[in-house]
Coordinates of C-alpha atoms and ligand atoms in Angstrom, one line a residue:
X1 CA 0.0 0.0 0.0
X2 CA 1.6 3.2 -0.6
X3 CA 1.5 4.9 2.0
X4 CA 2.2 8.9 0.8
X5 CA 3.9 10.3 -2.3
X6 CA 6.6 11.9 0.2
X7 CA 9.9 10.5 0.8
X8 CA 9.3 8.5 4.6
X9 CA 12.4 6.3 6.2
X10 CA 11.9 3.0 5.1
X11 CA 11.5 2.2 9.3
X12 CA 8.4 4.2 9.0
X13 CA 6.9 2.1 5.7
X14 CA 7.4 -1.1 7.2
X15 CA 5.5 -0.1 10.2
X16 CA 2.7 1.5 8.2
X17 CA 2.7 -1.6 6.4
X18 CA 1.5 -4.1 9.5
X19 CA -1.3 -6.0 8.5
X20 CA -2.8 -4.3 11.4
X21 CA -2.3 -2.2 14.2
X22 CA -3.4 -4.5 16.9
X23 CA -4.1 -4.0 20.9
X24 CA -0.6 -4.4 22.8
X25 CA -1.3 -6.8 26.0
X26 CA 1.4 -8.3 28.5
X27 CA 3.9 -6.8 25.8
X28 CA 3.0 -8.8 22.8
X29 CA 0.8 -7.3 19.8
X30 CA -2.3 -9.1 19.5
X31 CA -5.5 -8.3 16.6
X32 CA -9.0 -8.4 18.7
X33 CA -10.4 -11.2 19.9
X34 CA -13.8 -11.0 17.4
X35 CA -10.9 -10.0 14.6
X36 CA -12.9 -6.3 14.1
X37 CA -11.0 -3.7 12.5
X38 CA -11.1 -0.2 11.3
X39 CA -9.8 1.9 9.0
X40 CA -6.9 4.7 9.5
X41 CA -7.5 7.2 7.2
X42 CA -4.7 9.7 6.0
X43 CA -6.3 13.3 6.0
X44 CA -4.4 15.3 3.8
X45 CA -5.7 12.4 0.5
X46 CA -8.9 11.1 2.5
X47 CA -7.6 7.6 1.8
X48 CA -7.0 4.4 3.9
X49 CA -4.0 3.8 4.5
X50 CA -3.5 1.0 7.3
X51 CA -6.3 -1.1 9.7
X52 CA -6.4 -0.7 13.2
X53 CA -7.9 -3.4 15.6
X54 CA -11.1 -2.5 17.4
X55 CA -11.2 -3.7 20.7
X56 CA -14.5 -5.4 22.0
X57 CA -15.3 -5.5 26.2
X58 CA -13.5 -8.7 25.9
X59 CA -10.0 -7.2 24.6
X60 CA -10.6 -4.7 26.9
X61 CA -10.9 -7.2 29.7
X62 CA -7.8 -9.2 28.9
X63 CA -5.6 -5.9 28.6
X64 CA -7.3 -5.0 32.1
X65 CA -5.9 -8.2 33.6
X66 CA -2.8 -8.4 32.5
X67 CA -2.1 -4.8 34.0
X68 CA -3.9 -5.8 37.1
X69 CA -1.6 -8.9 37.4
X70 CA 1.5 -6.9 36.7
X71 CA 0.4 -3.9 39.2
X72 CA -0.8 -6.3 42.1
X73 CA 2.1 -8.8 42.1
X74 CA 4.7 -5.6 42.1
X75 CA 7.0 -6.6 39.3
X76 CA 7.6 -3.0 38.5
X77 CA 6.7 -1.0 41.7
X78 CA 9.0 -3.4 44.1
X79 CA 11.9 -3.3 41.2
X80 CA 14.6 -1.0 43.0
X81 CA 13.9 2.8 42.7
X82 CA 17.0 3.0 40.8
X83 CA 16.2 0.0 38.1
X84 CA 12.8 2.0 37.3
X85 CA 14.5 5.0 36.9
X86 CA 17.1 3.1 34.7
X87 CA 14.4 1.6 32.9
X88 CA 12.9 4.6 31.9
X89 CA 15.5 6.5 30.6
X90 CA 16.0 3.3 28.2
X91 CA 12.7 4.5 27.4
X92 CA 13.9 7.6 26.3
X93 CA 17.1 6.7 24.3
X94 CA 15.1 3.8 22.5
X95 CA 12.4 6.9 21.7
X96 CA 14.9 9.1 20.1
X97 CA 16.4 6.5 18.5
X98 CA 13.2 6.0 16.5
X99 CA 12.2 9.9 16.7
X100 CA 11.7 9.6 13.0
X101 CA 9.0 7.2 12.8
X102 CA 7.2 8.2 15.9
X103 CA 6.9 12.0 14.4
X104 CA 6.6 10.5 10.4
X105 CA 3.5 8.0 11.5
X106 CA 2.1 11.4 13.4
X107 CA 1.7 13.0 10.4
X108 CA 0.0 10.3 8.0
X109 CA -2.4 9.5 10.5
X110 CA -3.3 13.3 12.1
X111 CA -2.5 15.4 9.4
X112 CA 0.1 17.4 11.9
X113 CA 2.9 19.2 10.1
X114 CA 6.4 17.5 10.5
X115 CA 8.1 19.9 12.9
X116 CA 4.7 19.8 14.8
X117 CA 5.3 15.9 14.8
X118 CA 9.1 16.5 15.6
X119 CA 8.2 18.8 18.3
X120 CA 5.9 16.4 19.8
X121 CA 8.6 13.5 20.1
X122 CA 11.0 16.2 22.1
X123 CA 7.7 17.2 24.2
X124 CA 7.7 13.3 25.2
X125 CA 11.5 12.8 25.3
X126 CA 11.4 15.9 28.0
X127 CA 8.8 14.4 30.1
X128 CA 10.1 10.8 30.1
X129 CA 13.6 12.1 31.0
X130 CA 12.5 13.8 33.5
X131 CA 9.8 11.7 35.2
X132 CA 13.2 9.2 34.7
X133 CA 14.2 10.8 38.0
X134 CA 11.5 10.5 40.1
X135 CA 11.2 7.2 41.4
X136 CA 14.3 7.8 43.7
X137 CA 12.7 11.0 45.0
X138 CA 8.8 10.2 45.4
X139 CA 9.7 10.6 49.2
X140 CA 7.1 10.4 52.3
X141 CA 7.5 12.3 55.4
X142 CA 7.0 11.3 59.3
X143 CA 4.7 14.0 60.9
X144 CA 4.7 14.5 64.9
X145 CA 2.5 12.6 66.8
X146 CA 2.2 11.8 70.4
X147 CA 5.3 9.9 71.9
X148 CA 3.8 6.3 72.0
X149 CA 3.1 5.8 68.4
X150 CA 5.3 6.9 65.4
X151 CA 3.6 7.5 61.7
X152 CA 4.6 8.0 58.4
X153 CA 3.3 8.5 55.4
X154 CA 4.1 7.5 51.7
X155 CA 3.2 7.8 48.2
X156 CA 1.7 5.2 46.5
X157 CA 0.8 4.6 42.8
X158 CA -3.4 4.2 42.5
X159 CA -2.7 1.0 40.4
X160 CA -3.9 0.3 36.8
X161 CA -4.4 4.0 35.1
X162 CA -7.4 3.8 32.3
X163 CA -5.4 6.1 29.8
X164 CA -8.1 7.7 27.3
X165 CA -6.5 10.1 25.0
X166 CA -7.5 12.2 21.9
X167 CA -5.4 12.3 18.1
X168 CA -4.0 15.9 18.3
X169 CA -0.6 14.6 20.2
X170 CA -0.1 11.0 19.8
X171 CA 3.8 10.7 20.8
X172 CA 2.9 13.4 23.3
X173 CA 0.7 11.2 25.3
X174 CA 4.0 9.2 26.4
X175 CA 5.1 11.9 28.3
X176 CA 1.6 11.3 31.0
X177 CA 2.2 7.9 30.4
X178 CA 5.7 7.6 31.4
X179 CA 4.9 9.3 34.7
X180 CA 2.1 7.1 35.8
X181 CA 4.7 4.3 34.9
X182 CA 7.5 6.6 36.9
X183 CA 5.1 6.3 40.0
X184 CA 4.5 2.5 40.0
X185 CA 1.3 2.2 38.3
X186 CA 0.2 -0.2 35.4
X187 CA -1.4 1.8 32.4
X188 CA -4.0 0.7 29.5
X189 CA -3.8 3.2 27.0
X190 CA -6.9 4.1 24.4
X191 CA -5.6 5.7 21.6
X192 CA -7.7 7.5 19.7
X193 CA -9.7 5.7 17.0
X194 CA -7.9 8.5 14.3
X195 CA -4.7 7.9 15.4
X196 CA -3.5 4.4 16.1
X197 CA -0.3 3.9 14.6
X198 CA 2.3 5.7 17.7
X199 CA 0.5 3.9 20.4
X200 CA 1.9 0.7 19.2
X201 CA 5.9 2.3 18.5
X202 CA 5.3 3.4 22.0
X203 CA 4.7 -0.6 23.5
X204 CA 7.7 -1.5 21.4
X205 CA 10.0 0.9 23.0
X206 CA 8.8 -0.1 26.3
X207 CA 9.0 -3.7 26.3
X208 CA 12.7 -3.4 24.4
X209 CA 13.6 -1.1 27.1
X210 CA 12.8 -3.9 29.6
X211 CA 9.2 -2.7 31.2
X212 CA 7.7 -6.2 32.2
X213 CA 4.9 -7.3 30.6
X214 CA 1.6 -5.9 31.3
X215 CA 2.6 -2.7 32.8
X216 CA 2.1 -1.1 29.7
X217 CA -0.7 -2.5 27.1
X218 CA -2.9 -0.8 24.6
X219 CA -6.4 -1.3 23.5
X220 CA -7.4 0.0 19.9
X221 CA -10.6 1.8 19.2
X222 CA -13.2 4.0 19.6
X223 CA -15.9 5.4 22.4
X224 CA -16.9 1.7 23.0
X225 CA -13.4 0.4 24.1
X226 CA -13.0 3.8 26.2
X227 CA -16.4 3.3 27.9
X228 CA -15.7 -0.4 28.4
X229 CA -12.0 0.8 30.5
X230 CA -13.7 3.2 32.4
X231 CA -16.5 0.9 33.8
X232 CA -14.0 -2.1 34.1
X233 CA -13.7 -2.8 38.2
X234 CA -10.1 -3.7 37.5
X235 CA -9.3 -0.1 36.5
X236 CA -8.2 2.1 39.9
X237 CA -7.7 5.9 38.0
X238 CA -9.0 7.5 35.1
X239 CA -7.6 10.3 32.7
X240 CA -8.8 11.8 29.9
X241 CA -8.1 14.6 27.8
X242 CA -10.6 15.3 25.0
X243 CA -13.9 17.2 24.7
X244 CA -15.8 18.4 27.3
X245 CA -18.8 16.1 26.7
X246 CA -16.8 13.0 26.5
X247 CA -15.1 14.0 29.3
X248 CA -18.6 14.9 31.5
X249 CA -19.7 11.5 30.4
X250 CA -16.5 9.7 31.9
X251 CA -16.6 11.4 34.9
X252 CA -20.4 9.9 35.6
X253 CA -19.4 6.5 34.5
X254 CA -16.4 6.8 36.8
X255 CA -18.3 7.4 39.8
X256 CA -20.1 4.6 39.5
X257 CA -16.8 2.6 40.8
X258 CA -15.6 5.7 42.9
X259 CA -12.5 6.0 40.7
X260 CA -10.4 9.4 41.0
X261 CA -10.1 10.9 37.5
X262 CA -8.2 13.4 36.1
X263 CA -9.2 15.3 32.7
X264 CA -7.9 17.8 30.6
X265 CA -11.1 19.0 28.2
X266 CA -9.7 22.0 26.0
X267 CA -11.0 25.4 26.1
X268 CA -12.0 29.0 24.7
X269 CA -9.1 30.4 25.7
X270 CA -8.7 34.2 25.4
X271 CA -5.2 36.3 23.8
X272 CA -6.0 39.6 25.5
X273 CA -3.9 42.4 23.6
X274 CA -3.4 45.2 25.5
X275 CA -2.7 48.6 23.8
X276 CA 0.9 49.6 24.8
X277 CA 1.7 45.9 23.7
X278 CA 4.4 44.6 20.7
X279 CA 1.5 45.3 18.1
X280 CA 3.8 43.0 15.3
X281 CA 5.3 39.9 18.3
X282 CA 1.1 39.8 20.1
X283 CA -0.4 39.7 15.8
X284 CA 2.3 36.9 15.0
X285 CA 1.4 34.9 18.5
X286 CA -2.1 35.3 18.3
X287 CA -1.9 33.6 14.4
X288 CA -0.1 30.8 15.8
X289 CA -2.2 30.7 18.5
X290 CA -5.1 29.3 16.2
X291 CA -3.6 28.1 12.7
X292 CA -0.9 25.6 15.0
X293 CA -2.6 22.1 14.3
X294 CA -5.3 24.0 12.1
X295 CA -6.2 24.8 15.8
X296 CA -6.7 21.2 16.9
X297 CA -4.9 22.3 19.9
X298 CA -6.7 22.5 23.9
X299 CA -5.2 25.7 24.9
X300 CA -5.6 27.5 21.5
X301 CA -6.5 31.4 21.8
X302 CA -9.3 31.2 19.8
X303 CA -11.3 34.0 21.5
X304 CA -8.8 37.0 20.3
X305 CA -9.8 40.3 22.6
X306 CA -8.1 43.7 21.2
X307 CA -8.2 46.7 22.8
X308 CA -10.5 49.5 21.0
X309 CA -7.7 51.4 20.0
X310 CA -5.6 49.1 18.5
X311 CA -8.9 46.8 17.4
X312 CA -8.3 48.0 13.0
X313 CA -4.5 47.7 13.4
X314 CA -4.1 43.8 14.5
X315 CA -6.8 42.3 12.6
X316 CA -5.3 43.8 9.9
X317 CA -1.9 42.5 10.7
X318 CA -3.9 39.0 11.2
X319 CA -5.8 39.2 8.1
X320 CA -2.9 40.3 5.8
X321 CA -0.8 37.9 7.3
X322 CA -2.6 34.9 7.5
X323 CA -4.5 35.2 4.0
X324 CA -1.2 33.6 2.2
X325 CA -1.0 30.3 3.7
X326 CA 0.2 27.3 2.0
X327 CA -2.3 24.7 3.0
X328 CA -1.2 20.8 1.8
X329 CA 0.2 17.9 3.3
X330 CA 2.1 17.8 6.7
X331 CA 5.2 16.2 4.6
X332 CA 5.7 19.5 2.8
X333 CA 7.7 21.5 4.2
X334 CA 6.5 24.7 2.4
X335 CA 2.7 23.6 4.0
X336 CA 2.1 26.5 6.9
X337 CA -1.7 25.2 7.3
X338 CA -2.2 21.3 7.3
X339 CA -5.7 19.2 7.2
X340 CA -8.1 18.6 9.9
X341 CA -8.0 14.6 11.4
X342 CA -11.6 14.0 9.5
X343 CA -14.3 14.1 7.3
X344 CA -16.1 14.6 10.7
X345 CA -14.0 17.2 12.3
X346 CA -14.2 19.3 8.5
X347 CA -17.6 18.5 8.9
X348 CA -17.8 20.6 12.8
X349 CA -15.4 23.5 11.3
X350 CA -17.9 24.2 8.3
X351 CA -20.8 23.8 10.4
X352 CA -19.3 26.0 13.3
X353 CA -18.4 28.9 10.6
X354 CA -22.2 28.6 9.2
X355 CA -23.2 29.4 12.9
X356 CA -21.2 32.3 13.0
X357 CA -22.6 33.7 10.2
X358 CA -26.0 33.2 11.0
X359 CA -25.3 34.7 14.6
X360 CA -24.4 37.6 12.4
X361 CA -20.9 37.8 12.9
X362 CA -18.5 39.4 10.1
X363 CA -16.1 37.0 7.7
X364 CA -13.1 38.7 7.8
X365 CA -11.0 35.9 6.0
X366 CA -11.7 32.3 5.2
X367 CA -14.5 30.5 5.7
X368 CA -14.7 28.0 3.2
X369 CA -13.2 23.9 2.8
X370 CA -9.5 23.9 1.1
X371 CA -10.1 21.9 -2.5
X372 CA -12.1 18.9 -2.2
X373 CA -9.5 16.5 -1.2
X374 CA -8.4 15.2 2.1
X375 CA -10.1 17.6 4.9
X376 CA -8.3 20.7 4.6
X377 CA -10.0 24.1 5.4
X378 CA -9.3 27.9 5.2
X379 CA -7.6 29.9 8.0
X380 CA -10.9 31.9 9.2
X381 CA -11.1 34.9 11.0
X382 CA -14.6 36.3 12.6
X383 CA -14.9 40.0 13.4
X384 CA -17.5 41.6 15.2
X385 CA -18.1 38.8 18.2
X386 CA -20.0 38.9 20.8
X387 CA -19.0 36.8 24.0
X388 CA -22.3 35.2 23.7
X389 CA -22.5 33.8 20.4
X390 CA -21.8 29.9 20.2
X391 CA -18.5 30.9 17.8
X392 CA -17.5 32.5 21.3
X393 CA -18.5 29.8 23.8
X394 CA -18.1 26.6 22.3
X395 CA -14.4 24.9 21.6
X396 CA -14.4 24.5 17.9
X397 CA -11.0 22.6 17.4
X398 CA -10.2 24.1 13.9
X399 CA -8.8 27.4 12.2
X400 CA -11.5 29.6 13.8
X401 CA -10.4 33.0 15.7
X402 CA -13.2 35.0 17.1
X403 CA -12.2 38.6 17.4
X404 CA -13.9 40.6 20.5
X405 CA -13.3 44.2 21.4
X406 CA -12.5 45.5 24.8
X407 CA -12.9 49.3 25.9
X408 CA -11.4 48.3 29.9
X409 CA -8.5 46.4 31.6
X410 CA -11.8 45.3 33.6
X411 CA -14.1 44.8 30.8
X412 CA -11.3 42.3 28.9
X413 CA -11.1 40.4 32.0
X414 CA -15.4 39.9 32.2
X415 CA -14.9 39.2 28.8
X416 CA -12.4 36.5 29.3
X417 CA -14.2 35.1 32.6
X418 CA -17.2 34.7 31.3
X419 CA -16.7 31.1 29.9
X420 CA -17.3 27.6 31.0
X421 CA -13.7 26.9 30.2
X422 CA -10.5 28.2 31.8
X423 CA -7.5 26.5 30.2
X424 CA -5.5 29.1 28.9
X425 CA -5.1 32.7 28.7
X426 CA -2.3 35.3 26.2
X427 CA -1.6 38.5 27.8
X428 CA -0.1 41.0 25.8
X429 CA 1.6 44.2 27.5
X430 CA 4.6 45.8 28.2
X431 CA 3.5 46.9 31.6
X432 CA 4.2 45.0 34.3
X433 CA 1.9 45.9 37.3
X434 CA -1.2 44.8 34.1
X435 CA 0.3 41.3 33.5
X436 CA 0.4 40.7 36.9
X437 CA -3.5 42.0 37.6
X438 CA -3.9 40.2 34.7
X439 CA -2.4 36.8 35.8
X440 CA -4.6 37.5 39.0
X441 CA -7.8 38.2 37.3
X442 CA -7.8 35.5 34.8
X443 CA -9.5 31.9 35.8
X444 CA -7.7 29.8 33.5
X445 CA -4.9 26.7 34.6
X446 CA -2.5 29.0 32.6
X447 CA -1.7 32.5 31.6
X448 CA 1.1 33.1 29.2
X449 CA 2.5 36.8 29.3
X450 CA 3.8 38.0 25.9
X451 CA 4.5 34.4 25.2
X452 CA 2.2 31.9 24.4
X453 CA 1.8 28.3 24.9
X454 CA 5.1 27.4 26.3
X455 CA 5.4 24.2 28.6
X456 CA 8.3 22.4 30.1
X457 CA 8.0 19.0 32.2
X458 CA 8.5 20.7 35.7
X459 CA 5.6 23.2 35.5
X460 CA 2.4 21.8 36.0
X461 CA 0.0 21.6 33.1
X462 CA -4.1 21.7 33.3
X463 CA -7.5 23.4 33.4
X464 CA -10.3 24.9 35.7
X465 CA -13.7 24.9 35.3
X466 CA -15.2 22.6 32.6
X467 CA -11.4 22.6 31.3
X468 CA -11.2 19.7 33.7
X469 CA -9.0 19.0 36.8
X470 CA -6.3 17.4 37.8
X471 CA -2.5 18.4 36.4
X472 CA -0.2 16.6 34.1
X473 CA 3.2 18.1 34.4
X474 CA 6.1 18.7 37.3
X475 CA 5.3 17.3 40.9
X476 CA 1.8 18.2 40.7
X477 CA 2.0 15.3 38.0
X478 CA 3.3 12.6 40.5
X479 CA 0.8 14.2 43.1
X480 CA -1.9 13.6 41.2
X481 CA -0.8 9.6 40.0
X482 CA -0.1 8.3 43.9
X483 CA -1.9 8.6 46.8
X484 CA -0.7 9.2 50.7
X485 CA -0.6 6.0 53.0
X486 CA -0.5 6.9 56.9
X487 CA 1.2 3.6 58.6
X488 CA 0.7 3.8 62.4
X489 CA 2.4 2.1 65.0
X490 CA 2.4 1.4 68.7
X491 CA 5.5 1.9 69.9
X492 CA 5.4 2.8 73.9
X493 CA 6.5 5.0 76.0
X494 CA 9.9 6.5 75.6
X495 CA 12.4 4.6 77.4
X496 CA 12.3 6.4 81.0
X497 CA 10.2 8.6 79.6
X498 CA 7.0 8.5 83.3
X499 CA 3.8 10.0 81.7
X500 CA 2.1 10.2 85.0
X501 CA 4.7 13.0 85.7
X502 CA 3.1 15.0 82.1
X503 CA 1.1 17.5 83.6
X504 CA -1.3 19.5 81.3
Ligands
ADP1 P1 -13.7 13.7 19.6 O1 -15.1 13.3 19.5 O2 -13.6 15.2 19.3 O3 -12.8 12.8 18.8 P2 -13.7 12.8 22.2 O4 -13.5 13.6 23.4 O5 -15.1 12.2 22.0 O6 -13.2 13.6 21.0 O7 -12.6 11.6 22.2 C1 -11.4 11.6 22.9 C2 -11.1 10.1 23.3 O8 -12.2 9.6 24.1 C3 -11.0 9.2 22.1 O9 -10.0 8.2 22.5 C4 -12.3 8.5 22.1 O10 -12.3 7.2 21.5 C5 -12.7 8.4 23.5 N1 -14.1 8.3 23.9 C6 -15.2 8.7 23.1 N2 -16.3 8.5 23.8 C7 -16.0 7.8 25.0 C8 -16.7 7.3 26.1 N3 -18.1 7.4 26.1 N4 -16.1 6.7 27.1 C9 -14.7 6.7 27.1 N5 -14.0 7.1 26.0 C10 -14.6 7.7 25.0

């Protein structure tokens, strides 16, 4: 099967070319137990390109056990602190080792442009290397207590993690789960049904780096197989990152067993540009701030809020500088705009800008589907929003801006607040008493100040709100995958220690 017309490392066509990308259980790759399948479809050419497995309750079952096994007979949580560490860091080399394919197979099954997908495999190699040094330092601490007893407390993993993920970062999603693994737990990782292909590369470079079997497995396919982890009584934790009504539906089903869960669930998130900003450096952020991933991306700014004064100015800049595009494949490097992950998701975007129009705001630039193959669409820019229009309140997930005017610092933060989401927020000024009211004011996980969307694996990463909860990211990560023991014990008195001589 030809796989794309661009040159791809052989490495990468002979994994595209498996028969199918299977579920990965107790470290070998197996197809589903009923032998279902689905297609991957590559969405710059809308053609199939490679099967994925489709995992019934029952594949989901086996991958369950097998994790359970592996978590509740300790073969990886009572390996030495320093064998887990130097297990994950084999983790790592192995993953840049194969940085091509990871980022390569990214791009034929998402769409993502290449250095997206390459910047996606150094997000992951970040994470893992540095959640490689936490097993020796997940420490516990012995709090006072009266003189006959002593207690401590440690950290312990929750157990098996139900991993459910979306396709907008693929490798990325190693990063999360090499910290559940970096603090003892068992993971069963759902890939998204768009984007099957990394999960497997990602069991490879596990088992070859000498994770025991089970502690890492992966079940293939779509709401069915995620629904079927969540309810499974074998499952201890829950995260997900995806849309907010997926994610609303898993917290229910979750409660049903009393599971924690952690989600990430994307957002509206406003770019604020403040007059006495960098007019040219806030215009330039606030473009990539939507068109990065054709805006598949949870925290992008897609609710841009100018000041009055400077309102003409930067949607100019925006308009004339985003109307030039090259839109293609991923694989091109001249492409600045790559496809959507589906005929469903082009599908949303055209029905999302038809709303907009209706609710009467003004096309500025864009607005239509890119040719009529694969699932490309124009970079589209809405003037004239109100906060309460749908285009202004709902997460659209494509090349959409909304453009909102501010007269106030305290009006632009109403504006910004009044959202169900609070993932993300830009601030653009050059005034430093603003950016900090500013990073007060906002409700968001994040604010970025005259920056935008930076991350790094020591600073914690999530949402507020109906963005979710829970954080991914630094200590708060390793917080969030163990949970604090209190041991007790009866000691006795101190030796010649009389407590009928303690008077109160
Ligand atoms: P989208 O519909 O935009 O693809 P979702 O939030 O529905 O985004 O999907 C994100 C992930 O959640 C995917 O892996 C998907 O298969 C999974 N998923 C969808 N529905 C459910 C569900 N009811 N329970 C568990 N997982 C689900």
């Amino acid at each position: 099967m030809s796989v794309t017309t661009y040159p791809i490392s052989p490495e990468t066509v002979q994994h595209v070319n498996r028969p199918v990308f299977g579920h990965v259980i107790d470290n070998e790759i197996v197809p589903s137990a009923d032998g279902r399948t689905m297609p991957v479809i590559d969405p710059a050419t809308g053609e199939e390109v490679a099967v994925a497995a489709v995992a019934s309750a029952a594949d989901v079952d086996r991958a369950v056990i097998s994790a359970r096994r592996a978590f509740d007979d300790g073969r990886w949580r009572f390996q030495t602190p320093l064998d887990r560490e130097r297990c994950l860091r084999r983790m790592s080399t192995l993953l840049a080792e194969r940085a091509t394919t990871f980022a390569e197979s990214d791009t034929i099954d998402s769409g993502l442009l290449r250095w997206y997908t390459d910047g996606m495999v150094d997000f992951a190699l970040n994470s893992i290397d540095y959640f490689a040094g936490w097993p020796t330092k997940i420490e516990g601490s012995i709090p006072p207590v009266p003189a006959d007893l002593v207690a401590y407390q440690v950290r312990e993993p929750h157990g098996v993690l139900g991993l459910i993920v979306p396709w907008n970062g693929p490798t990325a999603v190693f990063a999360f789960a090499a910290a559940a693994i970096a603090a003892g737990n068992c993971v069963v990782l759902k890939p998204a049904e768009q984007t099957p292909m990394t999960a497997v590369l990602m069991a490879e470079v596990a088992r070859d780096a000498g994770l025991p079997p089970g502690v890492f497995n992966i079940v293939q396919g779509a709401g069915e197989a995620g629904a079927a982890l969540v309810e499974h009584p074998g499952v201890d934790m829950i995260s997900f990152t995806g849309s907010r009504p997926t994610g609303a539906a898993i917290q229910a089903a979750a409660a049903k067993g009393v599971k924690p869960v952690q989600l990430e669930l994307g957002g509206k998130s406003p770019f604020i540009i403040f007059p006495d900003a960098d007019l040219e450096a806030a215009s330039a952020a606030a473009m990539m701030g939507v068109w990065m991933a054709s805006g598949q991306v949870c925290t992008a700014g897609t609710r841009v809020l100018l000041h009055d004064s400077i309102h003409d100015e930067v949607v100019e800049r925006i308009v004339s500088g985003s109307r030039d595009m090259v839109i293609g494949s991923g694989f091109d490097p001249a492409t600045q705009l790559g496809p959507l992950v589906s005929a469903a998701q082009l599908e949303r975007v055209m029905h999302y800008v038809s709303i907009g129009q209706d609710e009467g705001a003004e096309l500025a630039l864009g607005g239509h589907r890119h040719g009529d193959v694969g699932f490309f669409h124009e970079p589209t820019v809405f003037t004239g929003v109100r906060n309460d229009m749908r285009i202004a309140q709902e997460e659209i997930f494509g090349p959409v801006m909304s453009v909102l005017r501010f007269s106030s610092e305290a009006e632009a933060y109403a504006i910004a607040n009044d959202s169900e989401y609070g993932l993300g927020a830009g601030v653009w000024t050059n005034d430093l008493a603003t950016a900090h009211r500013a990073s007060r004011a906002l409700r968001t996980g994040q604010v970025w100040v005259n920056t935008y969307q930076m991350g790094y694996p020591t600073v914690a990463y999530g949402g507020v709100k109906a963005s979710g909860h829970g954080r991914m990211q630094g200590r708060a990560t390793i917080e969030e995958l163990t949970h604090v023991k209190s041991v007790w014990m009866k000691v006795g008195e101190p030796v010649g220690h009389d407590p009928r001589s303690v008077t109160l």
